Tab-separated table of C-alpha atoms and ligand atoms in Angstrom:
chain	number	residue	atom	x	y	z
A	415	TYR	CA	-16.541	-2.590	-42.688
A	416	GLU	CA	-13.062	-2.218	-44.352
A	417	SER	CA	-11.003	-4.689	-46.128
A	418	GLY	CA	-8.377	-4.541	-43.307
A	419	ILE	CA	-5.454	-6.457	-44.409
A	420	GLY	CA	-6.065	-5.436	-48.005
A	421	ARG	CA	-5.436	-1.890	-47.295
A	422	GLY	CA	-2.930	-2.455	-44.479
A	423	MET	CA	-2.818	-1.020	-40.953
A	424	GLY	CA	-2.599	2.753	-40.271
A	425	PHE	CA	0.813	4.031	-39.215
A	426	ARG	CA	-0.880	6.483	-36.988
A	427	ASP	CA	-3.508	4.080	-35.535
A	428	SER	CA	-0.930	1.354	-34.855
A	429	ASN	CA	1.450	3.789	-33.075
A	430	GLN	CA	-1.734	4.999	-30.888
A	431	ASP	CA	-2.953	1.456	-30.217
A	432	THR	CA	0.333	0.604	-28.423
A	433	LEU	CA	-0.453	3.138	-25.811
A	434	GLY	CA	-3.274	0.890	-24.710
A	435	PHE	CA	-1.165	-2.357	-24.414
A	436	VAL	CA	2.293	-1.440	-23.670
A	437	HIS	CA	1.836	-2.221	-19.960
A	438	MET	CA	0.699	-5.790	-20.882
A	439	VAL	CA	3.103	-6.875	-23.719
A	440	PRO	CA	5.987	-4.491	-23.983
A	441	GLU	CA	8.015	-6.831	-26.100
A	442	LYS	CA	5.368	-6.966	-28.723
A	443	VAL	CA	5.054	-3.174	-28.722
A	444	LYS	CA	8.775	-2.923	-29.302
A	445	GLN	CA	8.570	-5.191	-32.218
A	446	ARG	CA	5.537	-3.190	-33.568
A	447	ILE	CA	7.565	0.107	-33.161
A	448	ILE	CA	10.532	-1.369	-35.079
A	449	ASP	CA	8.119	-2.537	-37.863
A	450	LEU	CA	6.372	0.874	-38.112
A	451	ALA	CA	9.780	2.857	-37.776
A	452	SER	CA	11.063	0.788	-40.762
A	453	THR	CA	8.454	2.392	-42.891
A	454	GLN	CA	9.465	5.801	-42.220
A	455	PHE	CA	11.138	7.826	-44.983
A	456	GLU	CA	14.519	9.249	-44.360
A	457	GLU	CA	13.084	12.713	-44.771
A	458	GLY	CA	11.088	12.014	-41.453
A	459	ASP	CA	7.543	11.564	-42.682
A	460	ALA	CA	6.063	8.096	-42.873
A	461	HIS	CA	4.027	5.748	-44.975
A	462	HIS	CA	0.280	6.090	-44.142
A	463	GLN	CA	-0.314	2.430	-43.988
A	464	TYR	CA	1.748	-0.716	-43.534
A	465	SER	CA	1.116	-4.458	-44.021
A	466	PRO	CA	2.025	-6.494	-40.922
A	467	LEU	CA	2.672	-9.529	-43.107
A	468	THR	CA	4.975	-8.107	-45.717
A	469	LYS	CA	6.101	-5.123	-43.358
A	470	LYS	CA	5.911	-2.780	-46.444
A	471	GLY	CA	4.337	0.503	-46.352
A	472	ARG	CA	2.060	2.328	-48.781
A	473	GLU	CA	0.565	5.922	-49.432
A	474	ARG	CA	2.252	9.061	-48.391
A	475	GLY	CA	1.335	12.677	-47.764
A	476	TYR	CA	-0.366	12.913	-44.369
A	477	SER	CA	0.859	15.550	-42.020
A	478	ASP	CA	0.516	13.783	-38.613
A	479	ASP	CA	1.683	10.189	-38.963
A	480	HIS	CA	5.335	10.407	-38.210
A	481	LEU	CA	4.619	12.400	-34.917
A	482	TRP	CA	2.718	9.385	-33.394
A	483	LEU	CA	5.945	7.495	-33.423
A	484	ILE	CA	7.463	9.842	-30.851
A	485	TYR	CA	4.523	9.161	-28.326
A	486	SER	CA	4.673	5.382	-28.671
A	487	VAL	CA	8.431	5.264	-28.158
A	488	ALA	CA	8.208	7.602	-25.216
A	489	GLU	CA	5.462	5.598	-23.490
A	490	TYR	CA	7.315	2.361	-24.242
A	491	ILE	CA	10.430	3.749	-22.538
A	492	LYS	CA	8.591	5.130	-19.593
A	493	GLU	CA	6.827	1.815	-19.096
A	494	THR	CA	10.022	-0.366	-19.415
A	495	GLY	CA	13.006	1.832	-18.847
A	496	ASP	CA	14.634	0.383	-21.956
A	497	THR	CA	16.591	3.460	-23.045
A	498	GLY	CA	19.015	1.300	-24.983
A	499	PHE	CA	16.243	1.011	-27.585
A	500	LEU	CA	17.121	4.569	-28.720
A	501	SER	CA	20.444	3.397	-30.093
A	502	GLU	CA	19.090	0.384	-31.875
A	503	LYS	CA	19.661	0.720	-35.630
A	504	ILE	CA	16.447	0.564	-37.599
A	505	PRO	CA	16.008	0.810	-41.415
A	506	TYR	CA	14.220	3.649	-43.192
A	507	ASN	CA	12.092	2.982	-46.239
A	508	ASN	CA	15.223	2.743	-48.305
A	509	GLU	CA	18.370	0.728	-47.795
A	510	LYS	CA	19.792	3.103	-45.149
A	511	LYS	CA	19.534	2.742	-41.357
A	512	GLY	CA	19.418	5.129	-38.450
A	513	THR	CA	19.190	4.751	-34.754
A	514	LEU	CA	15.708	4.940	-33.315
A	515	LEU	CA	16.664	8.316	-31.849
A	516	GLU	CA	17.565	9.584	-35.329
A	517	HIS	CA	14.196	8.277	-36.569
A	518	LEU	CA	12.410	10.417	-33.980
A	519	GLU	CA	14.588	13.530	-34.577
A	520	LYS	CA	13.763	13.336	-38.265
A	521	ALA	CA	10.170	13.031	-37.551
A	522	VAL	CA	10.219	16.274	-35.549
A	523	ASP	CA	12.367	17.961	-38.160
A	524	TYR	CA	9.911	17.127	-40.944
A	525	SER	CA	7.068	18.996	-39.166
A	526	VAL	CA	9.388	21.937	-38.261
A	527	LYS	CA	10.612	22.337	-41.839
A	528	ASN	CA	7.214	21.998	-43.598
A	529	THR	CA	5.280	24.938	-42.517
A	530	GLY	CA	2.862	27.375	-44.315
A	531	PRO	CA	2.018	31.139	-44.249
A	532	HIS	CA	1.019	31.324	-40.666
A	533	GLY	CA	4.135	29.364	-39.394
A	534	LEU	CA	1.915	26.246	-38.823
A	535	PRO	CA	2.728	22.737	-40.107
A	536	LEU	CA	1.291	22.066	-43.532
A	537	SER	CA	-1.795	19.909	-43.522
A	538	GLY	CA	-0.673	17.656	-46.356
A	539	PHE	CA	-3.452	15.521	-47.631
A	540	ALA	CA	-4.977	15.322	-44.176
A	541	ASP	CA	-3.972	15.057	-40.551
A	542	TRP	CA	-5.651	12.800	-37.839
A	543	ASN	CA	-8.895	13.785	-39.517
A	544	ASP	CA	-8.644	11.853	-42.719
A	545	CYS	CA	-11.442	13.828	-44.182
A	546	LEU	CA	-10.372	17.355	-43.782
A	547	ASN	CA	-8.523	17.612	-47.059
A	548	LEU	CA	-7.109	21.096	-47.143
A	549	ARG	CA	-4.133	20.716	-49.609
A	550	GLY	CA	-4.795	22.500	-52.919
A	551	PRO	CA	-2.753	23.878	-55.805
A	552	ASN	CA	-0.999	26.452	-53.564
A	553	ASN	CA	0.063	23.647	-51.011
A	554	LYS	CA	-0.742	26.243	-48.195
A	555	GLY	CA	-3.194	24.388	-45.995
A	556	GLU	CA	-2.083	24.227	-42.377
A	557	SER	CA	-3.153	22.235	-39.441
A	558	VAL	CA	-3.385	23.596	-35.917
A	559	LEU	CA	-3.775	19.990	-34.629
A	560	VAL	CA	-0.418	19.017	-36.096
A	561	ALA	CA	1.147	22.271	-34.657
A	562	GLN	CA	-0.177	21.121	-31.188
A	563	MET	CA	1.066	17.601	-31.777
A	564	LEU	CA	4.508	19.020	-32.692
A	565	VAL	CA	4.591	20.912	-29.402
A	566	LEU	CA	3.912	17.670	-27.298
A	567	ALA	CA	6.279	15.639	-29.440
A	568	ALA	CA	9.077	18.293	-28.854
A	569	LYS	CA	8.278	18.209	-25.151
A	570	GLU	CA	8.503	14.458	-25.140
A	571	MET	CA	11.804	14.583	-26.913
A	572	SER	CA	13.093	17.079	-24.485
A	573	ALA	CA	12.103	14.962	-21.379
A	574	LEU	CA	13.612	11.891	-22.894
A	575	LEU	CA	16.869	13.569	-23.816
A	576	LYS	CA	17.103	14.995	-20.440
A	577	PHE	CA	16.641	11.660	-18.932
A	578	VAL	CA	19.348	10.131	-21.012
A	579	LYS	CA	21.697	12.959	-20.275
A	580	GLU	CA	21.703	14.787	-23.491
A	581	PRO	CA	20.713	18.292	-22.088
A	582	ASN	CA	22.103	20.168	-25.113
A	583	LYS	CA	20.018	18.273	-27.637
A	584	ALA	CA	17.031	18.623	-25.256
A	585	ALA	CA	17.431	22.491	-25.378
A	586	ARG	CA	16.657	22.458	-28.965
A	587	TYR	CA	13.298	20.754	-28.448
A	588	ASP	CA	12.427	23.039	-25.642
A	589	GLU	CA	12.880	25.903	-28.093
A	590	ILE	CA	10.832	24.242	-30.848
A	591	ALA	CA	7.927	23.636	-28.334
A	592	GLU	CA	8.065	27.235	-27.055
A	593	LYS	CA	8.203	28.848	-30.373
A	594	MET	CA	5.337	26.759	-31.794
A	595	SER	CA	3.137	27.280	-28.634
A	596	LYS	CA	3.580	30.990	-29.131
A	597	ARG	CA	2.706	30.824	-32.762
A	598	ILE	CA	-0.469	28.927	-32.149
A	599	ASN	CA	-1.563	31.327	-29.470
A	600	GLU	CA	-0.892	34.157	-31.844
A	601	VAL	CA	-2.571	32.835	-34.957
A	602	ALA	CA	-5.139	30.109	-33.783
A	603	TRP	CA	-6.902	31.512	-30.743
A	604	ASP	CA	-10.440	32.458	-31.723
A	605	GLY	CA	-11.616	34.156	-28.536
A	606	ALA	CA	-13.251	31.112	-26.898
A	607	TRP	CA	-11.550	28.206	-28.592
A	608	TYR	CA	-8.724	27.335	-30.967
A	609	VAL	CA	-9.416	27.200	-34.692
A	610	ARG	CA	-8.785	23.926	-36.512
A	611	ALA	CA	-6.816	24.900	-39.584
A	612	TYR	CA	-6.255	27.205	-42.564
A	613	ASP	CA	-7.218	26.167	-46.062
A	614	ASP	CA	-5.233	26.355	-49.185
A	615	ASN	CA	-6.304	29.996	-49.646
A	616	SER	CA	-5.479	30.686	-45.891
A	617	ASN	CA	-9.187	30.825	-45.027
A	618	VAL	CA	-9.605	29.934	-41.465
A	619	VAL	CA	-11.435	26.559	-40.651
A	620	GLY	CA	-13.135	26.003	-37.294
A	621	SER	CA	-13.722	29.551	-36.285
A	622	LYS	CA	-16.573	31.712	-35.137
A	623	LYS	CA	-16.098	33.372	-38.562
A	624	ASN	CA	-17.382	30.330	-40.407
A	625	LYS	CA	-21.039	29.544	-40.884
A	626	GLU	CA	-20.622	25.691	-40.477
A	627	GLY	CA	-17.733	23.869	-38.919
A	628	ARG	CA	-17.188	26.668	-36.421
A	629	ILE	CA	-15.598	24.489	-33.650
A	630	PHE	CA	-13.677	21.202	-33.891
A	631	LEU	CA	-12.943	18.869	-30.982
A	632	GLU	CA	-9.450	18.023	-31.896
A	633	SER	CA	-7.731	21.447	-31.517
A	634	GLN	CA	-9.391	21.980	-28.169
A	635	GLY	CA	-8.339	18.652	-26.641
A	636	TRP	CA	-4.793	18.914	-27.956
A	637	ALA	CA	-4.488	22.518	-27.060
A	638	VAL	CA	-4.772	21.510	-23.405
A	639	MET	CA	-2.936	18.036	-23.745
A	640	SER	CA	-0.021	19.662	-25.339
A	641	GLY	CA	0.230	22.537	-22.854
A	642	VAL	CA	-0.275	25.051	-25.588
A	643	ALA	CA	-3.271	26.781	-23.910
A	644	PRO	CA	-2.465	28.945	-20.881
A	645	GLU	CA	-4.758	28.125	-17.946
A	646	GLU	CA	-7.343	30.786	-18.841
A	647	ARG	CA	-7.654	29.676	-22.357
A	648	ALA	CA	-7.646	25.974	-21.341
A	649	ILE	CA	-10.730	26.500	-19.221
A	650	LYS	CA	-12.377	28.676	-21.889
A	651	THR	CA	-11.626	26.148	-24.648
A	652	LEU	CA	-13.065	23.244	-22.541
A	653	ASP	CA	-16.125	25.159	-21.515
A	654	SER	CA	-16.609	25.753	-25.309
A	655	VAL	CA	-16.479	22.054	-25.948
A	656	GLU	CA	-19.113	21.553	-23.239
A	657	GLU	CA	-21.207	24.268	-24.668
A	658	HIS	CA	-21.113	23.356	-28.395
A	659	LEU	CA	-19.942	19.731	-28.787
A	660	ALA	CA	-20.914	17.704	-25.653
A	661	THR	CA	-23.895	15.523	-25.867
A	662	GLU	CA	-25.192	12.546	-23.740
A	663	HIS	CA	-23.911	10.248	-26.340
A	664	GLY	CA	-20.406	11.606	-26.494
A	665	VAL	CA	-18.512	14.742	-27.901
A	666	ILE	CA	-19.221	15.623	-31.440
A	667	LEU	CA	-16.453	16.186	-33.750
A	668	GLN	CA	-17.445	19.526	-35.133
A	669	GLN	CA	-20.405	21.876	-35.168
A	670	PRO	CA	-22.497	22.877	-36.968
A	671	ALA	CA	-22.381	20.031	-39.464
A	672	TYR	CA	-21.618	21.008	-43.149
A	673	SER	CA	-24.765	21.009	-45.186
A	674	ASP	CA	-22.906	21.235	-48.548
A	675	TYR	CA	-19.795	19.860	-50.276
A	676	HIS	CA	-16.862	22.286	-50.271
A	677	LYS	CA	-13.941	21.369	-52.425
A	678	SER	CA	-11.705	23.458	-50.251
A	679	LEU	CA	-12.473	21.315	-47.212
A	680	GLY	CA	-12.616	17.874	-48.958
A	681	ASP	CA	-14.441	14.678	-47.734
A	682	VAL	CA	-15.461	16.099	-44.391
A	683	SER	CA	-18.241	17.981	-46.147
A	684	SER	CA	-19.254	15.062	-48.347
A	685	TYR	CA	-20.883	12.976	-45.428
A	686	PRO	CA	-24.512	13.465	-44.406
A	687	PRO	CA	-24.755	15.841	-41.462
A	688	GLY	CA	-24.206	13.954	-38.185
A	689	LEU	CA	-22.259	11.093	-39.694
A	690	LYS	CA	-18.541	10.287	-39.827
A	691	GLU	CA	-16.265	13.210	-39.675
A	692	ASN	CA	-19.097	15.503	-40.595
A	693	ALA	CA	-20.346	16.143	-36.971
A	694	GLY	CA	-20.571	12.465	-35.997
A	695	ILE	CA	-19.538	11.632	-32.486
A	696	PHE	CA	-16.161	10.140	-33.453
A	697	CYS	CA	-15.295	8.117	-30.401
A	698	HIS	CA	-11.435	7.953	-30.961
A	699	PRO	CA	-10.804	11.589	-29.883
A	700	ASN	CA	-13.345	11.685	-27.063
A	701	PRO	CA	-10.692	10.657	-24.551
A	702	TRP	CA	-8.508	13.706	-25.598
A	703	VAL	CA	-11.292	15.842	-23.913
A	704	MET	CA	-11.216	13.638	-20.908
A	705	ILE	CA	-7.482	13.922	-20.584
A	706	ALA	CA	-7.690	17.547	-21.156
A	707	GLU	CA	-10.332	17.817	-18.416
A	708	CYS	CA	-7.991	15.945	-16.038
A	709	ILE	CA	-5.169	18.288	-16.724
A	710	ALA	CA	-7.560	21.066	-16.027
A	711	GLY	CA	-8.440	19.404	-12.718
A	712	ARG	CA	-12.176	18.741	-13.503
A	713	GLY	CA	-12.607	15.032	-12.513
A	714	ASP	CA	-16.503	15.068	-12.542
A	715	ARG	CA	-16.534	16.275	-16.100
A	716	ALA	CA	-13.757	13.900	-17.158
A	717	LEU	CA	-15.740	10.876	-15.772
A	718	TRP	CA	-18.939	12.206	-17.320
A	719	TYR	CA	-17.286	12.180	-20.746
A	720	TYR	CA	-15.877	8.649	-20.147
A	721	LYS	CA	-19.436	7.290	-19.300
A	722	ALA	CA	-20.937	9.100	-22.313
A	723	ILE	CA	-19.295	6.790	-24.805
A	724	LEU	CA	-18.765	3.751	-22.515
A	725	PRO	CA	-20.554	0.897	-24.231
A	726	PRO	CA	-22.211	-0.891	-21.228
A	727	SER	CA	-23.467	2.401	-19.798
A	728	LYS	CA	-25.546	3.041	-23.027
A	729	ASP	CA	-29.253	1.999	-23.633
A	730	PRO	CA	-28.806	-0.853	-25.980
A	731	ASP	CA	-31.926	0.035	-27.919
A	732	VAL	CA	-30.406	3.438	-28.854
A	733	ARG	CA	-26.851	2.318	-29.364
A	734	ARG	CA	-27.974	-0.777	-31.365
A	735	VAL	CA	-24.312	-2.367	-31.486
A	736	GLU	CA	-22.654	-4.926	-29.341
A	737	PRO	CA	-22.776	-3.591	-25.732
A	738	TYR	CA	-19.054	-4.428	-24.988
A	739	ILE	CA	-17.231	-2.752	-27.900
A	740	TYR	CA	-16.453	0.845	-28.918
A	741	CYS	CA	-17.741	2.164	-32.319
A	742	GLN	CA	-15.686	4.224	-34.667
A	743	MET	CA	-18.732	6.665	-34.498
A	744	VAL	CA	-22.153	7.381	-32.981
A	745	ALA	CA	-24.493	9.356	-35.021
A	746	GLY	CA	-24.389	12.988	-33.998
A	747	ARG	CA	-27.436	15.219	-33.174
A	748	ASP	CA	-27.654	16.505	-36.697
A	749	HIS	CA	-28.691	12.864	-37.814
A	750	PRO	CA	-31.963	11.154	-37.343
A	751	ASP	CA	-30.258	8.124	-35.722
A	752	PHE	CA	-28.587	10.278	-33.033
A	753	GLY	CA	-27.074	7.914	-30.401
A	754	GLU	CA	-26.871	4.981	-32.694
A	755	GLY	CA	-23.391	3.289	-32.999
A	756	LYS	CA	-21.848	2.856	-36.363
A	757	ASN	CA	-18.751	0.655	-37.377
A	758	SER	CA	-18.215	-0.915	-34.019
A	759	TRP	CA	-14.713	-2.560	-33.548
A	760	LEU	CA	-13.211	-0.327	-36.283
A	761	THR	CA	-11.832	2.334	-33.868
A	762	GLY	CA	-8.740	3.568	-31.977
A	763	THR	CA	-10.983	4.415	-29.029
A	764	SER	CA	-10.094	1.532	-26.727
A	765	ALA	CA	-6.414	2.479	-26.387
A	766	TRP	CA	-7.105	6.149	-25.743
A	767	ASN	CA	-9.839	5.509	-23.476
A	768	PHE	CA	-7.720	3.147	-21.306
A	769	VAL	CA	-5.091	5.946	-21.279
A	770	ALA	CA	-7.677	8.531	-20.268
A	771	VAL	CA	-9.139	6.310	-17.403
A	772	SER	CA	-6.039	4.725	-16.111
A	773	LYS	CA	-3.374	7.462	-16.505
A	774	TYR	CA	-5.508	10.513	-16.101
A	775	ILE	CA	-8.730	9.862	-14.140
A	776	ILE	CA	-7.204	7.116	-11.895
A	777	GLY	CA	-4.013	9.013	-12.622
A	778	ILE	CA	-1.351	6.229	-12.328
A	779	ARG	CA	1.131	6.633	-15.081
A	780	PRO	CA	4.698	5.604	-15.653
A	781	ASP	CA	7.385	8.166	-16.026
A	782	TYR	CA	11.008	7.643	-16.851
A	783	ASP	CA	12.072	7.574	-13.266
A	784	GLY	CA	9.064	6.282	-11.466
A	785	LEU	CA	5.318	5.806	-11.339
A	786	VAL	CA	3.371	8.992	-10.929
A	787	VAL	CA	0.102	8.987	-8.788
A	788	ASP	CA	-1.956	11.938	-9.729
A	789	PRO	CA	-5.659	11.193	-9.822
A	790	CYS	CA	-8.408	13.436	-10.995
A	791	ILE	CA	-11.585	12.008	-9.845
A	792	PRO	CA	-15.115	13.081	-9.117
A	793	GLU	CA	-15.349	15.136	-5.955
A	794	LYS	CA	-17.651	12.717	-4.147
A	795	TRP	CA	-15.413	9.770	-4.471
A	796	GLU	CA	-13.970	8.740	-1.118
A	797	GLY	CA	-10.916	7.355	-2.810
A	798	PHE	CA	-10.062	4.084	-4.501
A	799	ARG	CA	-7.507	1.250	-4.434
A	800	ALA	CA	-5.593	0.029	-7.433
A	801	ALA	CA	-2.864	-2.436	-8.187
A	802	ARG	CA	-0.356	-1.448	-10.790
A	803	LYS	CA	2.385	-3.681	-12.221
A	804	PHE	CA	5.384	-1.580	-13.032
A	805	ARG	CA	8.810	-2.846	-13.931
A	806	ASN	CA	8.659	-6.169	-12.100
A	807	ALA	CA	6.983	-4.846	-8.960
A	808	VAL	CA	3.352	-4.640	-8.049
A	809	TYR	CA	2.148	-1.365	-6.434
A	810	ASP	CA	-0.785	-1.689	-4.142
A	811	ILE	CA	-2.036	1.900	-4.203
A	812	SER	CA	-4.706	3.316	-1.855
A	813	VAL	CA	-6.004	6.887	-2.503
A	814	ASP	CA	-7.914	8.571	0.218
A	815	ASN	CA	-9.945	11.717	-0.506
A	816	PRO	CA	-11.323	12.975	2.843
A	817	GLY	CA	-11.296	16.495	1.630
A	818	HIS	CA	-13.477	15.625	-1.462
A	819	VAL	CA	-11.294	17.226	-3.977
A	820	SER	CA	-10.864	16.265	-7.675
A	821	LYS	CA	-7.166	16.750	-8.045
A	822	GLY	CA	-3.985	17.327	-5.873
A	823	VAL	CA	-1.930	15.083	-3.875
A	824	SER	CA	-1.240	16.395	-0.500
A	825	SER	CA	0.892	13.512	0.889
A	826	VAL	CA	2.228	10.268	-0.137
A	827	LYS	CA	3.354	7.252	2.035
A	828	VAL	CA	5.465	4.482	0.661
A	829	ASP	CA	5.783	1.394	3.001
A	830	GLY	CA	4.674	3.465	5.913
A	831	LYS	CA	7.013	6.311	5.345
A	832	PHE	CA	6.216	9.815	3.837
A	833	ILE	CA	8.025	10.713	0.609
A	834	GLU	CA	8.545	13.967	-1.272
A	835	GLY	CA	6.210	14.558	-4.259
A	836	ASN	CA	3.910	11.984	-5.877
A	837	LYS	CA	6.310	9.777	-7.806
A	838	LEU	CA	6.927	6.243	-6.514
B	1294	IFM	O1	-7.692	9.010	-37.665
B	1294	IFM	C1	-8.424	8.397	-38.616
B	1294	IFM	C2	-7.951	7.000	-38.548
B	1294	IFM	O2	-6.571	6.947	-38.834
B	1294	IFM	C3	-8.754	6.083	-39.551
B	1294	IFM	N1	-10.291	6.277	-39.368
B	1294	IFM	C4	-10.642	7.634	-39.308
B	1294	IFM	C5	-9.953	8.490	-38.423
B	1294	IFM	C6	-10.383	9.881	-38.438
B	1294	IFM	O3	-10.504	10.455	-39.764
């Protein structure tokens, strides 16, 4: 569907893809991270695409790209314990070099420095949603998603720095996360969900005040994933996703679809209603809702969302693509082909869905100092058994659920002995 190598590979997508295979080939992930970080600008932002053959980057001006590097590095170190990687010198896109830690620090600084009238990060040409193009002559478009990403990135930095015994540096990131969370809750809460952005004239996008594009998936999933949403708002926001965006074929990106082109919104409003970013069921961000549901403790819903886009669980006469591969998008309910898959293979869904199902539903996830077991499963499950290889040991994990709860670990035994907490 795309010329692939002609255009290069996405900086953001490649970082996210590592989340899905870091447990299998960590050495390859390390190399990929080095290649990606080498296309970062010294100012902290990054090239939008890079070519794996020439290792050169191209295009600039997206507001989210650089932040994805923080998650890929954090997950790599949680998986491997390779904290020495942080001091490795890696080039920027010029002749200069900095340690990997400096690359990450610059990435956060870039988003902290480049904010707009509401104190939220500028949207640039686009954020994760390539087609929400809010930048105009005033350069005032702001992204709530990037603000939420910044909060999680700052929290990841803090946890990492505490682990490598740099508490003073960590404190600065705690402060960034706290300040930005507060800001988001002040300027982006819409009563039942989080707005998506502000355009170049500071008009709100993704609000009940809008006629179309009133609610977007991304800023709901990330409100919960980043911990920005206090508990009551987290539940409300996820209930709003269920009410307005959930379908039997997956979660729609935004509703209602745009029926006309709006220059102030860009490409998102140029697609036919129900396709691509204009209210298609974009599969890549669906797992963000699953993860958020797990954080909220609602395992039945998390698994329901998982199955809604899972290729083999779909009717092949409706989905009409290979029954073993994720699609970039499934036509949304505003389109006559509702439920039909489009652009199979061309998607970042696999990695994120693997993260959602293995690290949040099954709930086995590496942390810097151990393997966390924190399942969020449907209540009726009796339990499950899983094997997880982690840092040269294989953990044979049996989960029993006699109380039929979704979440919450009451006790853990390792080799016959009870331990404190749920980290092995
Ligand atoms: O996030 C992007 C991705 O980088 C490329 N395909 C479309 C997605 C959503 O706009």
